Amino acid sequence: MLKKLISSFFFIKWRYLFKGSVVIVKRDGKLNVGKRCSITGCIIQVSPTCSLSIAEDTVIKKCRLSVINKNSSLQIGKHNSITHSQIVVSGRLYIGDENILDKGYSYRNYSIRADGDIFIGNRNRLRGRIWLRYGGNLKIGDYNNINEDSEIRCDESITIGSYNQISYECMIWDTNTHCIYPAKERRALAESKYPSLGFEYERPKTKAVSIGDDCWIGKRVTILKGSVIGNRCIIGYGTTISNQTIPDNKTVTEQKTLKFYDNQI
């Protein structure tokens, strides 16, 4: 009778906590949830030897959280609001306190795919997409705003400081995203991996990207591999920066000079 009462108690407790959710924690996986959390309409998956930790007073709604690779971990701090998000971790992801992760007005859910290490500080509002591959390393400080349809692609290292305003549809990439193979090799890959067109099996060319503190990044700005942006910089609408260093306290606007190179394919 006592065993039955204890089982009923835990069933009621977890049913309330994970209202309308599907939770799968496989053997040797770990799930820890703090006090006064609210988790509604979510799909949560923790694979063997992986861990998911959610600190107190965090709200997670209509999300998919998957920690899927051996010894991977997702740690979510206190007082976070995470809604309409898809987070897949096959590395390590740390989210600090009092962050807001959501899709905003975009029709696409906010997404993080972490095949590497991500550190997100405190009191950020993040929308758009983060995609790490090949063991990349991404660090985002405190009080940053990254708006809808912006994208961070990291295969090596990207550092974003604190108190930055990053507008809509901005691209921050430290990678070419694809290797440039001879046409014959690319065709062979396309045929052998179809329908996974554009399949990659090795990391393309990369170079670290760094953005300082207190910067304004305008709409549709593109920041490509090797770029270093100092503190208190303004990057104007539609500007592309590639493998350049911008000193502190500078304003950069679009340059219309086009450069052409012979293909090496």
PDB file of C-alpha atoms in Angstrom:
ATOM      1  CA  MET A   1       0.000   0.000   0.000  1.00  0.00           C
ATOM      2  CA  LEU A   2       2.825   2.400   0.934  1.00  0.00           C
ATOM      3  CA  LYS A   3       4.607   1.616  -2.347  1.00  0.00           C
ATOM      4  CA  LYS A   4       1.417   2.385  -4.249  1.00  0.00           C
ATOM      5  CA  LEU A   5       1.012   5.744  -2.460  1.00  0.00           C
ATOM      6  CA  ILE A   6       4.639   6.721  -3.160  1.00  0.00           C
ATOM      7  CA  SER A   7       4.244   5.849  -6.858  1.00  0.00           C
ATOM      8  CA  SER A   8       1.064   7.894  -7.067  1.00  0.00           C
ATOM      9  CA  PHE A   9       2.777  10.865  -5.404  1.00  0.00           C
ATOM     10  CA  PHE A  10       5.610  10.936  -7.932  1.00  0.00           C
ATOM     11  CA  PHE A  11       3.215  10.458 -10.847  1.00  0.00           C
ATOM     12  CA  ILE A  12       1.147  13.452  -9.765  1.00  0.00           C
ATOM     13  CA  LYS A  13       4.251  15.588  -9.164  1.00  0.00           C
ATOM     14  CA  TRP A  14       5.839  14.935 -12.564  1.00  0.00           C
ATOM     15  CA  ARG A  15       2.547  15.113 -14.436  1.00  0.00           C
ATOM     16  CA  TYR A  16       2.047  18.627 -13.066  1.00  0.00           C
ATOM     17  CA  LEU A  17       5.594  19.712 -13.848  1.00  0.00           C
ATOM     18  CA  PHE A  18       5.630  18.396 -17.425  1.00  0.00           C
ATOM     19  CA  LYS A  19       2.079  19.303 -18.394  1.00  0.00           C
ATOM     20  CA  GLY A  20       1.294  18.122 -21.932  1.00  0.00           C
ATOM     21  CA  SER A  21       4.907  17.061 -22.471  1.00  0.00           C
ATOM     22  CA  VAL A  22       6.698  13.918 -23.584  1.00  0.00           C
ATOM     23  CA  VAL A  23       9.801  13.171 -21.502  1.00  0.00           C
ATOM     24  CA  ILE A  24      12.220  10.357 -22.333  1.00  0.00           C
ATOM     25  CA  VAL A  25      15.250   9.843 -20.086  1.00  0.00           C
ATOM     26  CA  LYS A  26      17.146   6.731 -21.085  1.00  0.00           C
ATOM     27  CA  ARG A  27      19.139   4.544 -18.721  1.00  0.00           C
ATOM     28  CA  ASP A  28      22.193   6.360 -17.296  1.00  0.00           C
ATOM     29  CA  GLY A  29      20.784   9.691 -18.477  1.00  0.00           C
ATOM     30  CA  LYS A  30      20.203  12.429 -15.874  1.00  0.00           C
ATOM     31  CA  LEU A  31      17.417  14.995 -15.602  1.00  0.00           C
ATOM     32  CA  ASN A  32      17.299  17.540 -12.776  1.00  0.00           C
ATOM     33  CA  VAL A  33      14.584  20.183 -12.502  1.00  0.00           C
ATOM     34  CA  GLY A  34      14.579  22.969  -9.908  1.00  0.00           C
ATOM     35  CA  LYS A  35      11.707  24.350  -7.883  1.00  0.00           C
ATOM     36  CA  ARG A  36       8.825  26.319  -9.380  1.00  0.00           C
ATOM     37  CA  CYS A  37       9.682  25.463 -12.986  1.00  0.00           C
ATOM     38  CA  SER A  38       6.927  25.304 -15.588  1.00  0.00           C
ATOM     39  CA  ILE A  39       7.404  22.953 -18.558  1.00  0.00           C
ATOM     40  CA  THR A  40       4.461  22.806 -20.955  1.00  0.00           C
ATOM     41  CA  GLY A  41       3.905  21.178 -24.336  1.00  0.00           C
ATOM     42  CA  CYS A  42       7.524  20.068 -24.729  1.00  0.00           C
ATOM     43  CA  ILE A  43       9.385  17.056 -26.064  1.00  0.00           C
ATOM     44  CA  ILE A  44      12.423  16.258 -23.930  1.00  0.00           C
ATOM     45  CA  GLN A  45      14.974  13.535 -24.699  1.00  0.00           C
ATOM     46  CA  VAL A  46      18.056  12.684 -22.646  1.00  0.00           C
ATOM     47  CA  SER A  47      20.235   9.906 -24.038  1.00  0.00           C
ATOM     48  CA  PRO A  48      22.450   7.530 -22.017  1.00  0.00           C
ATOM     49  CA  THR A  49      25.368   9.207 -20.148  1.00  0.00           C
ATOM     50  CA  CYS A  50      23.917  12.650 -21.007  1.00  0.00           C
ATOM     51  CA  SER A  51      22.501  15.230 -18.609  1.00  0.00           C
ATOM     52  CA  LEU A  52      19.891  17.991 -18.621  1.00  0.00           C
ATOM     53  CA  SER A  53      19.705  20.388 -15.680  1.00  0.00           C
ATOM     54  CA  ILE A  54      17.090  23.140 -15.331  1.00  0.00           C
ATOM     55  CA  ALA A  55      17.413  25.567 -12.402  1.00  0.00           C
ATOM     56  CA  GLU A  56      14.503  27.049 -10.459  1.00  0.00           C
ATOM     57  CA  ASP A  57      11.838  29.448 -11.736  1.00  0.00           C
ATOM     58  CA  THR A  58      12.445  28.688 -15.413  1.00  0.00           C
ATOM     59  CA  VAL A  59       9.584  28.554 -17.925  1.00  0.00           C
ATOM     60  CA  ILE A  60       9.904  26.280 -20.970  1.00  0.00           C
ATOM     61  CA  LYS A  61       6.979  26.134 -23.369  1.00  0.00           C
ATOM     62  CA  LYS A  62       6.432  24.427 -26.737  1.00  0.00           C
ATOM     63  CA  CYS A  63      10.071  23.411 -27.090  1.00  0.00           C
ATOM     64  CA  ARG A  64      12.058  20.377 -28.111  1.00  0.00           C
ATOM     65  CA  LEU A  65      15.133  19.708 -25.976  1.00  0.00           C
ATOM     66  CA  SER A  66      17.374  16.826 -27.027  1.00  0.00           C
ATOM     67  CA  VAL A  67      20.698  15.888 -25.433  1.00  0.00           C
ATOM     68  CA  ILE A  68      21.798  13.116 -27.695  1.00  0.00           C
ATOM     69  CA  ASN A  69      25.515  12.362 -27.813  1.00  0.00           C
ATOM     70  CA  LYS A  70      27.689  10.507 -25.312  1.00  0.00           C
ATOM     71  CA  ASN A  71      28.508  12.652 -22.242  1.00  0.00           C
ATOM     72  CA  SER A  72      26.729  15.707 -23.679  1.00  0.00           C
ATOM     73  CA  SER A  73      25.124  18.202 -21.323  1.00  0.00           C
ATOM     74  CA  LEU A  74      22.578  21.009 -21.322  1.00  0.00           C
ATOM     75  CA  GLN A  75      22.526  23.286 -18.289  1.00  0.00           C
ATOM     76  CA  ILE A  76      19.843  25.964 -17.999  1.00  0.00           C
ATOM     77  CA  GLY A  77      20.090  28.566 -15.248  1.00  0.00           C
ATOM     78  CA  LYS A  78      17.487  30.394 -13.152  1.00  0.00           C
ATOM     79  CA  HIS A  79      14.553  32.546 -14.247  1.00  0.00           C
ATOM     80  CA  ASN A  80      14.874  31.788 -17.962  1.00  0.00           C
ATOM     81  CA  SER A  81      12.020  31.965 -20.460  1.00  0.00           C
ATOM     82  CA  ILE A  82      12.445  29.553 -23.376  1.00  0.00           C
ATOM     83  CA  THR A  83       9.545  29.226 -25.809  1.00  0.00           C
ATOM     84  CA  HIS A  84       9.005  27.931 -29.354  1.00  0.00           C
ATOM     85  CA  SER A  85      12.582  26.675 -29.493  1.00  0.00           C
ATOM     86  CA  GLN A  86      14.367  23.596 -30.760  1.00  0.00           C
ATOM     87  CA  ILE A  87      17.614  22.807 -28.966  1.00  0.00           C
ATOM     88  CA  VAL A  88      19.721  19.794 -29.940  1.00  0.00           C
ATOM     89  CA  VAL A  89      22.934  19.237 -27.993  1.00  0.00           C
ATOM     90  CA  SER A  90      25.663  16.789 -28.927  1.00  0.00           C
ATOM     91  CA  GLY A  91      28.329  18.736 -27.042  1.00  0.00           C
ATOM     92  CA  ARG A  92      27.900  21.135 -24.125  1.00  0.00           C
ATOM     93  CA  LEU A  93      25.469  24.031 -23.826  1.00  0.00           C
ATOM     94  CA  TYR A  94      25.316  26.361 -20.830  1.00  0.00           C
ATOM     95  CA  ILE A  95      22.573  28.985 -20.603  1.00  0.00           C
ATOM     96  CA  GLY A  96      22.938  31.442 -17.718  1.00  0.00           C
ATOM     97  CA  ASP A  97      20.205  33.271 -15.781  1.00  0.00           C
ATOM     98  CA  GLU A  98      17.253  35.420 -16.870  1.00  0.00           C
ATOM     99  CA  ASN A  99      17.599  34.890 -20.617  1.00  0.00           C
ATOM    100  CA  ILE A 100      14.757  35.029 -23.123  1.00  0.00           C
ATOM    101  CA  LEU A 101      14.931  32.599 -26.042  1.00  0.00           C
ATOM    102  CA  ASP A 102      12.013  32.688 -28.457  1.00  0.00           C
ATOM    103  CA  LYS A 103      11.102  33.001 -32.129  1.00  0.00           C
ATOM    104  CA  GLY A 104       9.667  36.520 -31.915  1.00  0.00           C
ATOM    105  CA  TYR A 105       7.564  37.291 -34.974  1.00  0.00           C
ATOM    106  CA  SER A 106       9.366  34.738 -37.162  1.00  0.00           C
ATOM    107  CA  TYR A 107       7.399  31.749 -38.438  1.00  0.00           C
ATOM    108  CA  ARG A 108      10.411  29.547 -37.644  1.00  0.00           C
ATOM    109  CA  ASN A 109      11.194  28.358 -34.145  1.00  0.00           C
ATOM    110  CA  TYR A 110      14.328  29.592 -32.451  1.00  0.00           C
ATOM    111  CA  SER A 111      16.958  26.889 -32.848  1.00  0.00           C
ATOM    112  CA  ILE A 112      20.293  25.877 -31.385  1.00  0.00           C
ATOM    113  CA  ARG A 113      22.273  22.918 -32.660  1.00  0.00           C
ATOM    114  CA  ALA A 114      25.389  22.409 -30.600  1.00  0.00           C
ATOM    115  CA  ASP A 115      28.003  19.961 -31.836  1.00  0.00           C
ATOM    116  CA  GLY A 116      30.580  21.722 -29.692  1.00  0.00           C
ATOM    117  CA  ASP A 117      30.592  24.071 -26.684  1.00  0.00           C
ATOM    118  CA  ILE A 118      28.255  27.043 -26.234  1.00  0.00           C
ATOM    119  CA  PHE A 119      28.315  29.440 -23.298  1.00  0.00           C
ATOM    120  CA  ILE A 120      25.481  31.976 -23.040  1.00  0.00           C
ATOM    121  CA  GLY A 121      25.691  34.491 -20.196  1.00  0.00           C
ATOM    122  CA  ASN A 122      22.896  36.338 -18.402  1.00  0.00           C
ATOM    123  CA  ARG A 123      19.954  38.487 -19.486  1.00  0.00           C
ATOM    124  CA  ASN A 124      20.228  38.016 -23.243  1.00  0.00           C
ATOM    125  CA  ARG A 125      17.285  38.055 -25.642  1.00  0.00           C
ATOM    126  CA  LEU A 126      18.065  35.662 -28.472  1.00  0.00           C
ATOM    127  CA  ARG A 127      16.115  34.907 -31.631  1.00  0.00           C
ATOM    128  CA  GLY A 128      17.100  33.318 -34.937  1.00  0.00           C
ATOM    129  CA  ARG A 129      19.482  30.375 -35.237  1.00  0.00           C
ATOM    130  CA  ILE A 130      22.741  29.068 -33.779  1.00  0.00           C
ATOM    131  CA  TRP A 131      24.510  26.177 -35.477  1.00  0.00           C
ATOM    132  CA  LEU A 132      27.800  24.709 -34.220  1.00  0.00           C
ATOM    133  CA  ARG A 133      29.644  21.909 -35.999  1.00  0.00           C
ATOM    134  CA  TYR A 134      32.988  20.112 -35.750  1.00  0.00           C
ATOM    135  CA  GLY A 135      33.490  20.916 -32.064  1.00  0.00           C
ATOM    136  CA  GLY A 136      33.184  24.689 -32.481  1.00  0.00           C
ATOM    137  CA  ASN A 137      33.222  27.068 -29.527  1.00  0.00           C
ATOM    138  CA  LEU A 138      30.748  29.936 -29.110  1.00  0.00           C
ATOM    139  CA  LYS A 139      30.647  32.410 -26.238  1.00  0.00           C
ATOM    140  CA  ILE A 140      27.954  35.081 -25.802  1.00  0.00           C
ATOM    141  CA  GLY A 141      28.244  37.525 -22.895  1.00  0.00           C
ATOM    142  CA  ASP A 142      25.491  39.419 -21.066  1.00  0.00           C
ATOM    143  CA  TYR A 143      22.683  41.785 -22.106  1.00  0.00           C
ATOM    144  CA  ASN A 144      22.889  41.059 -25.832  1.00  0.00           C
ATOM    145  CA  ASN A 145      19.949  41.362 -28.181  1.00  0.00           C
ATOM    146  CA  ILE A 146      19.976  39.246 -31.359  1.00  0.00           C
ATOM    147  CA  ASN A 147      16.847  39.707 -33.457  1.00  0.00           C
ATOM    148  CA  GLU A 148      14.719  37.545 -35.723  1.00  0.00           C
ATOM    149  CA  ASP A 149      16.175  35.582 -38.647  1.00  0.00           C
ATOM    150  CA  SER A 150      19.777  36.280 -37.670  1.00  0.00           C
ATOM    151  CA  GLU A 151      22.151  33.326 -37.799  1.00  0.00           C
ATOM    152  CA  ILE A 152      25.370  32.327 -36.080  1.00  0.00           C
ATOM    153  CA  ARG A 153      27.335  29.523 -37.776  1.00  0.00           C
ATOM    154  CA  CYS A 154      30.392  28.400 -35.875  1.00  0.00           C
ATOM    155  CA  ASP A 155      32.816  25.655 -36.874  1.00  0.00           C
ATOM    156  CA  GLU A 156      35.819  27.046 -34.947  1.00  0.00           C
ATOM    157  CA  SER A 157      35.345  30.003 -32.575  1.00  0.00           C
ATOM    158  CA  ILE A 158      33.005  32.975 -32.251  1.00  0.00           C
ATOM    159  CA  THR A 159      33.032  35.367 -29.295  1.00  0.00           C
ATOM    160  CA  ILE A 160      30.357  38.013 -28.772  1.00  0.00           C
ATOM    161  CA  GLY A 161      30.868  40.358 -25.839  1.00  0.00           C
ATOM    162  CA  SER A 162      28.184  42.164 -23.831  1.00  0.00           C
ATOM    163  CA  TYR A 163      25.604  44.914 -24.370  1.00  0.00           C
ATOM    164  CA  ASN A 164      25.470  44.427 -28.147  1.00  0.00           C
ATOM    165  CA  GLN A 165      22.474  45.181 -30.340  1.00  0.00           C
ATOM    166  CA  ILE A 166      22.387  42.816 -33.319  1.00  0.00           C
ATOM    167  CA  SER A 167      19.559  43.519 -35.738  1.00  0.00           C
ATOM    168  CA  TYR A 168      17.447  41.379 -38.070  1.00  0.00           C
ATOM    169  CA  GLU A 169      18.726  38.950 -40.716  1.00  0.00           C
ATOM    170  CA  CYS A 170      22.366  39.300 -39.669  1.00  0.00           C
ATOM    171  CA  MET A 171      24.830  36.536 -40.515  1.00  0.00           C
ATOM    172  CA  ILE A 172      27.838  35.831 -38.281  1.00  0.00           C
ATOM    173  CA  TRP A 173      29.937  32.987 -39.728  1.00  0.00           C
ATOM    174  CA  ASP A 174      33.462  31.845 -38.909  1.00  0.00           C
ATOM    175  CA  THR A 175      33.364  29.264 -41.689  1.00  0.00           C
ATOM    176  CA  ASN A 176      33.037  28.816 -45.418  1.00  0.00           C
ATOM    177  CA  THR A 177      30.250  26.339 -44.463  1.00  0.00           C
ATOM    178  CA  HIS A 178      31.263  24.033 -47.349  1.00  0.00           C
ATOM    179  CA  CYS A 179      34.511  22.586 -48.624  1.00  0.00           C
ATOM    180  CA  ILE A 180      35.318  23.390 -52.243  1.00  0.00           C
ATOM    181  CA  TYR A 181      36.037  20.039 -53.838  1.00  0.00           C
ATOM    182  CA  PRO A 182      36.827  19.350 -57.490  1.00  0.00           C
ATOM    183  CA  ALA A 183      33.639  18.967 -59.498  1.00  0.00           C
ATOM    184  CA  LYS A 184      34.126  15.223 -59.940  1.00  0.00           C
ATOM    185  CA  GLU A 185      34.419  14.636 -56.177  1.00  0.00           C
ATOM    186  CA  ARG A 186      31.435  16.867 -55.369  1.00  0.00           C
ATOM    187  CA  ARG A 187      29.320  15.029 -57.945  1.00  0.00           C
ATOM    188  CA  ALA A 188      30.320  11.688 -56.457  1.00  0.00           C
ATOM    189  CA  LEU A 189      29.318  12.906 -52.991  1.00  0.00           C
ATOM    190  CA  ALA A 190      25.998  14.194 -54.283  1.00  0.00           C
ATOM    191  CA  GLU A 191      25.220  10.858 -55.910  1.00  0.00           C
ATOM    192  CA  SER A 192      26.328   8.672 -52.977  1.00  0.00           C
ATOM    193  CA  LYS A 193      24.645  10.756 -50.243  1.00  0.00           C
ATOM    194  CA  TYR A 194      21.458  11.763 -52.039  1.00  0.00           C
ATOM    195  CA  PRO A 195      19.047  13.138 -50.814  1.00  0.00           C
ATOM    196  CA  SER A 196      21.559  14.773 -48.447  1.00  0.00           C
ATOM    197  CA  LEU A 197      22.825  17.185 -51.087  1.00  0.00           C
ATOM    198  CA  GLY A 198      25.715  19.328 -49.903  1.00  0.00           C
ATOM    199  CA  PHE A 199      26.944  16.581 -47.558  1.00  0.00           C
ATOM    200  CA  GLU A 200      30.158  17.452 -45.678  1.00  0.00           C
ATOM    201  CA  TYR A 201      32.547  14.986 -44.046  1.00  0.00           C
ATOM    202  CA  GLU A 202      35.292  17.388 -42.931  1.00  0.00           C
ATOM    203  CA  ARG A 203      35.517  20.900 -41.562  1.00  0.00           C
ATOM    204  CA  PRO A 204      35.823  23.595 -44.240  1.00  0.00           C
ATOM    205  CA  LYS A 205      38.142  26.598 -44.002  1.00  0.00           C
ATOM    206  CA  THR A 206      37.530  28.575 -40.801  1.00  0.00           C
ATOM    207  CA  LYS A 207      38.935  31.548 -38.908  1.00  0.00           C
ATOM    208  CA  ALA A 208      37.789  32.881 -35.542  1.00  0.00           C
ATOM    209  CA  VAL A 209      35.386  35.817 -35.270  1.00  0.00           C
ATOM    210  CA  SER A 210      35.244  38.276 -32.382  1.00  0.00           C
ATOM    211  CA  ILE A 211      32.773  41.058 -31.570  1.00  0.00           C
ATOM    212  CA  GLY A 212      33.487  43.322 -28.595  1.00  0.00           C
ATOM    213  CA  ASP A 213      31.102  45.176 -26.275  1.00  0.00           C
ATOM    214  CA  ASP A 214      28.501  47.915 -26.839  1.00  0.00           C
ATOM    215  CA  CYS A 215      28.292  47.466 -30.622  1.00  0.00           C
ATOM    216  CA  TRP A 216      25.376  48.198 -32.936  1.00  0.00           C
ATOM    217  CA  ILE A 217      25.106  45.729 -35.823  1.00  0.00           C
ATOM    218  CA  GLY A 218      22.601  46.906 -38.444  1.00  0.00           C
ATOM    219  CA  LYS A 219      20.048  44.912 -40.366  1.00  0.00           C
ATOM    220  CA  ARG A 220      21.354  42.392 -42.924  1.00  0.00           C
ATOM    221  CA  VAL A 221      24.963  42.833 -41.874  1.00  0.00           C
ATOM    222  CA  THR A 222      27.223  39.892 -42.744  1.00  0.00           C
ATOM    223  CA  ILE A 223      30.284  39.193 -40.595  1.00  0.00           C
ATOM    224  CA  LEU A 224      32.467  36.478 -42.090  1.00  0.00           C
ATOM    225  CA  LYS A 225      35.460  34.429 -40.972  1.00  0.00           C
ATOM    226  CA  GLY A 226      38.506  36.217 -39.612  1.00  0.00           C
ATOM    227  CA  SER A 227      36.599  39.380 -38.681  1.00  0.00           C
ATOM    228  CA  VAL A 228      37.457  41.208 -35.465  1.00  0.00           C
ATOM    229  CA  ILE A 229      35.171  44.032 -34.377  1.00  0.00           C
ATOM    230  CA  GLY A 230      36.253  46.179 -31.447  1.00  0.00           C
ATOM    231  CA  ASN A 231      34.193  47.862 -28.741  1.00  0.00           C
ATOM    232  CA  ARG A 232      31.540  50.524 -29.337  1.00  0.00           C
ATOM    233  CA  CYS A 233      31.484  50.011 -33.123  1.00  0.00           C
ATOM    234  CA  ILE A 234      28.562  50.691 -35.464  1.00  0.00           C
ATOM    235  CA  ILE A 235      28.187  48.461 -38.536  1.00  0.00           C
ATOM    236  CA  GLY A 236      25.730  49.968 -41.012  1.00  0.00           C
ATOM    237  CA  TYR A 237      22.860  48.313 -42.862  1.00  0.00           C
ATOM    238  CA  GLY A 238      23.817  45.631 -45.347  1.00  0.00           C
ATOM    239  CA  THR A 239      27.563  45.865 -44.716  1.00  0.00           C
ATOM    240  CA  THR A 240      29.744  42.802 -45.306  1.00  0.00           C
ATOM    241  CA  ILE A 241      32.922  42.404 -43.262  1.00  0.00           C
ATOM    242  CA  SER A 242      35.317  39.573 -44.105  1.00  0.00           C
ATOM    243  CA  ASN A 243      38.720  38.915 -42.518  1.00  0.00           C
ATOM    244  CA  GLN A 244      39.078  42.519 -41.395  1.00  0.00           C
ATOM    245  CA  THR A 245      39.828  44.169 -38.053  1.00  0.00           C
ATOM    246  CA  ILE A 246      37.663  47.115 -37.023  1.00  0.00           C
ATOM    247  CA  PRO A 247      39.236  49.164 -34.194  1.00  0.00           C
ATOM    248  CA  ASP A 248      37.244  50.490 -31.242  1.00  0.00           C
ATOM    249  CA  ASN A 249      34.817  53.382 -31.737  1.00  0.00           C
ATOM    250  CA  LYS A 250      34.539  53.057 -35.525  1.00  0.00           C
ATOM    251  CA  THR A 251      31.526  53.282 -37.845  1.00  0.00           C
ATOM    252  CA  VAL A 252      31.566  51.044 -40.930  1.00  0.00           C
ATOM    253  CA  THR A 253      29.216  51.359 -43.903  1.00  0.00           C
ATOM    254  CA  GLU A 254      28.774  49.250 -47.025  1.00  0.00           C
ATOM    255  CA  GLN A 255      31.577  49.266 -49.562  1.00  0.00           C
ATOM    256  CA  LYS A 256      30.478  48.641 -53.139  1.00  0.00           C
ATOM    257  CA  THR A 257      33.878  47.567 -54.499  1.00  0.00           C
ATOM    258  CA  LEU A 258      33.685  44.034 -55.875  1.00  0.00           C
ATOM    259  CA  LYS A 259      36.712  41.767 -56.019  1.00  0.00           C
ATOM    260  CA  PHE A 260      36.959  38.814 -58.390  1.00  0.00           C
ATOM    261  CA  TYR A 261      39.278  35.832 -58.198  1.00  0.00           C
ATOM    262  CA  ASP A 262      39.866  32.864 -60.474  1.00  0.00           C
ATOM    263  CA  ASN A 263      38.273  29.687 -59.212  1.00  0.00           C
ATOM    264  CA  GLN A 264      40.709  27.056 -57.998  1.00  0.00           C
ATOM    265  CA  ILE A 265      38.330  24.175 -58.785  1.00  0.00           C
TER     266      ILE A 265
END
